[in-house]
Coordinates of C-alpha atoms in Angstrom, one line a residue:
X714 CA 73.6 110.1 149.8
X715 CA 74.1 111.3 146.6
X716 CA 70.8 113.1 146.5
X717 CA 71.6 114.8 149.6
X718 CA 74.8 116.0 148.1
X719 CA 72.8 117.4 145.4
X720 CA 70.8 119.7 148.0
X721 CA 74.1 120.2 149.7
X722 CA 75.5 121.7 146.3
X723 CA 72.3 123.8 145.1
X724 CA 72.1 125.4 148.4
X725 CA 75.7 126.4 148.5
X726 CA 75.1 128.0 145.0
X727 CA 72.8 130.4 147.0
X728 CA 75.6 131.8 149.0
X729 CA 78.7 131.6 147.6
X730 CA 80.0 134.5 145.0
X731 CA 78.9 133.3 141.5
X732 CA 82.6 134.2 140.2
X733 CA 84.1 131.9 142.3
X734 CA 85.9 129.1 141.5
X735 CA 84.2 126.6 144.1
X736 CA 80.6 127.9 142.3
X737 CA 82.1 127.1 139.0
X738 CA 83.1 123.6 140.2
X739 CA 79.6 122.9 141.7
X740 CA 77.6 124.0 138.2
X741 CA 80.0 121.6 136.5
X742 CA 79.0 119.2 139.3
X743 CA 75.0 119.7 138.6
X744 CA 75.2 120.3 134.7
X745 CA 76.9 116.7 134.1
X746 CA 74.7 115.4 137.0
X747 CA 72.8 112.6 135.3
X748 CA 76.5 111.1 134.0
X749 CA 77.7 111.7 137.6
X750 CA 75.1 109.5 139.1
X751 CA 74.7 107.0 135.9
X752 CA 76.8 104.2 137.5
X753 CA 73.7 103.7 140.2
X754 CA 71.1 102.6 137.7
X755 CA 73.7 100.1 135.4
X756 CA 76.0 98.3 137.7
X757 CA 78.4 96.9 135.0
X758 CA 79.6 101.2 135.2
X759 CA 82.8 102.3 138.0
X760 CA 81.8 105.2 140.0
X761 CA 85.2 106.2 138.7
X762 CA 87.4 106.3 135.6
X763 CA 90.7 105.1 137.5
X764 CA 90.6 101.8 135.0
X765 CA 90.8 104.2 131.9
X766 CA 93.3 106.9 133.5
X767 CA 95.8 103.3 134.5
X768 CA 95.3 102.1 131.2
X769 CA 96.7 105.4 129.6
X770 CA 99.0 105.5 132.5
X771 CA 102.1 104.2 129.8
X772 CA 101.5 106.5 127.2
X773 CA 102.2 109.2 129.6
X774 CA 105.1 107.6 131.2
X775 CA 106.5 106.8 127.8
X776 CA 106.0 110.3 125.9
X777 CA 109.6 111.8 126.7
X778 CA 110.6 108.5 125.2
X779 CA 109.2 108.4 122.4
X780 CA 110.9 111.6 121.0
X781 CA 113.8 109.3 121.0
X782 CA 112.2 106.4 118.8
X783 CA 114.7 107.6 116.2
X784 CA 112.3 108.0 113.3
X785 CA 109.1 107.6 111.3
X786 CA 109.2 104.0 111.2
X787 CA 110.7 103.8 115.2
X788 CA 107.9 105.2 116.1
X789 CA 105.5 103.3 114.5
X790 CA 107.2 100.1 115.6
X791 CA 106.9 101.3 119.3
X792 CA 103.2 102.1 118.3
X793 CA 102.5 98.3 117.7
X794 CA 105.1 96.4 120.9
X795 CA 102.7 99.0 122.9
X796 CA 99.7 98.2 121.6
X797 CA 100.6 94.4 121.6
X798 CA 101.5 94.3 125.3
X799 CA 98.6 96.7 126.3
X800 CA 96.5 93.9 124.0
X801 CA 98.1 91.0 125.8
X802 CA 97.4 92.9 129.5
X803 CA 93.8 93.4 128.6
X804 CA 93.6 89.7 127.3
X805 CA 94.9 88.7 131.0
X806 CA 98.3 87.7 129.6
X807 CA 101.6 88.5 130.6
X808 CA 103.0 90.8 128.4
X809 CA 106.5 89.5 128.9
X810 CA 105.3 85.5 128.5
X811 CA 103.3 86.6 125.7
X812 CA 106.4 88.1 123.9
X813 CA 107.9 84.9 124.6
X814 CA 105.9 82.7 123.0
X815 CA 105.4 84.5 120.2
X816 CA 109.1 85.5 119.4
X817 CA 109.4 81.3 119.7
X818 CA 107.4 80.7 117.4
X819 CA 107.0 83.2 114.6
X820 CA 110.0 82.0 113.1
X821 CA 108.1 79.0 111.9
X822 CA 104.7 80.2 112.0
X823 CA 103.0 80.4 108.4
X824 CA 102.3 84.2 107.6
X825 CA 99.6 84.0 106.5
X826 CA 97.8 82.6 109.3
X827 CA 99.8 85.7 111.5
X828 CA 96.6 86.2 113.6
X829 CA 96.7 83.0 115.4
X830 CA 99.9 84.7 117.5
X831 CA 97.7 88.0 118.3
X832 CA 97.2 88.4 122.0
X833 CA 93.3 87.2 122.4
X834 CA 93.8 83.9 120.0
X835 CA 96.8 82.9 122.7
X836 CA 94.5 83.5 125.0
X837 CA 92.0 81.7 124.0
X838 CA 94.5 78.8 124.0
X839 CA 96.0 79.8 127.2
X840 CA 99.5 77.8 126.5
X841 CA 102.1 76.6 129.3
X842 CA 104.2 79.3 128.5
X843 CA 102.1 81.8 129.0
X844 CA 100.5 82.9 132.2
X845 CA 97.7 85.1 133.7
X846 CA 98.5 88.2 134.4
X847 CA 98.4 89.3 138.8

C-alpha cells in the first residue's frame, strides 16, 4: 500500500502546478520518505507520533498558566510538580496516589536518601497506596 501511494504521489507531481501547495506537500512527502515508511522495518516504531504530541499535551494546556506562576522561583517549582507527575504517569503511577504517598512520607524520610520517593523507585515497589495508572 504504501508503495502504491508512492507511485500515486510521483505521478501526481507530473500534473499538478509545481507552485502549488498540494505539490509542496507531496515533495515533503517523498523527501522524508524513508522516515515516513521506517516504522515497517522496526516494529517497536508507531506509524504515528500521537504518544509524543499527548505527552506534551499539558505543557500546552498549561502555558497561559504559567505566566501566572508569580515568579522566578513559582515557576521553577511548577517545572518540577510537572515533571514529577509526568514522571509518575510514565512510571504507570497515579500522579494523584503518587503525591500522596510521597507528601506522607517525606516528613520522615531521611534526605539524604531523597531518591527512594522519585516516581520509578515507588514504582518499583508498587505500594498499597499507590495504583496503576487506567
Amino acid at each position: 500500500m504504501l508503495q502504491s501511494l508512492r507511485e500515486w504521489f510521483e505521478e501526481w507531481l507530473t500534473k499538478l502546478s509545481r507552485k502549488s501547495d498540494t505539490t509542496a506537500a507531496i515533495r515533503y512527502a517523498l523527501t522524508l520518505w524513508p522516515a515516513l515508511i521506517r516504522y515497517c522495518d522496526d516494529g517497536r516504531l508507531e506509524a504515528d507520533n500521537n504518544a509524543a504530541e499527548r505527552s506534551l499535551r499539558a505543557v500546552t494546556l498549561g502555558r497561559k498558566n504559567y505566566l501566572f506562576a508569580g515568579s522566578d522561583a513559582g515557576g521553577e517549582r511548577a517545572a518540577v510538580i510537572y515533571s514529577l507527575i509526568g514522571t509518575a504517569k510514565i512510571n504507570r503511577l497515579d500522579p494523584e496516589a503518587y503525591l500522596r504517598e510521597v507528601l506522607t512520607r517525606i516528613a520522615d524520610h531521611p534526605i539524604n536518601r531523597i531518591e527512594e520517593l522519585l516516581p520509578w523507585n515507588i514504582a518499583a515497589t508498587r505500594t498499597p497506596a499507590v495504583e496503576p495508572a487506567a
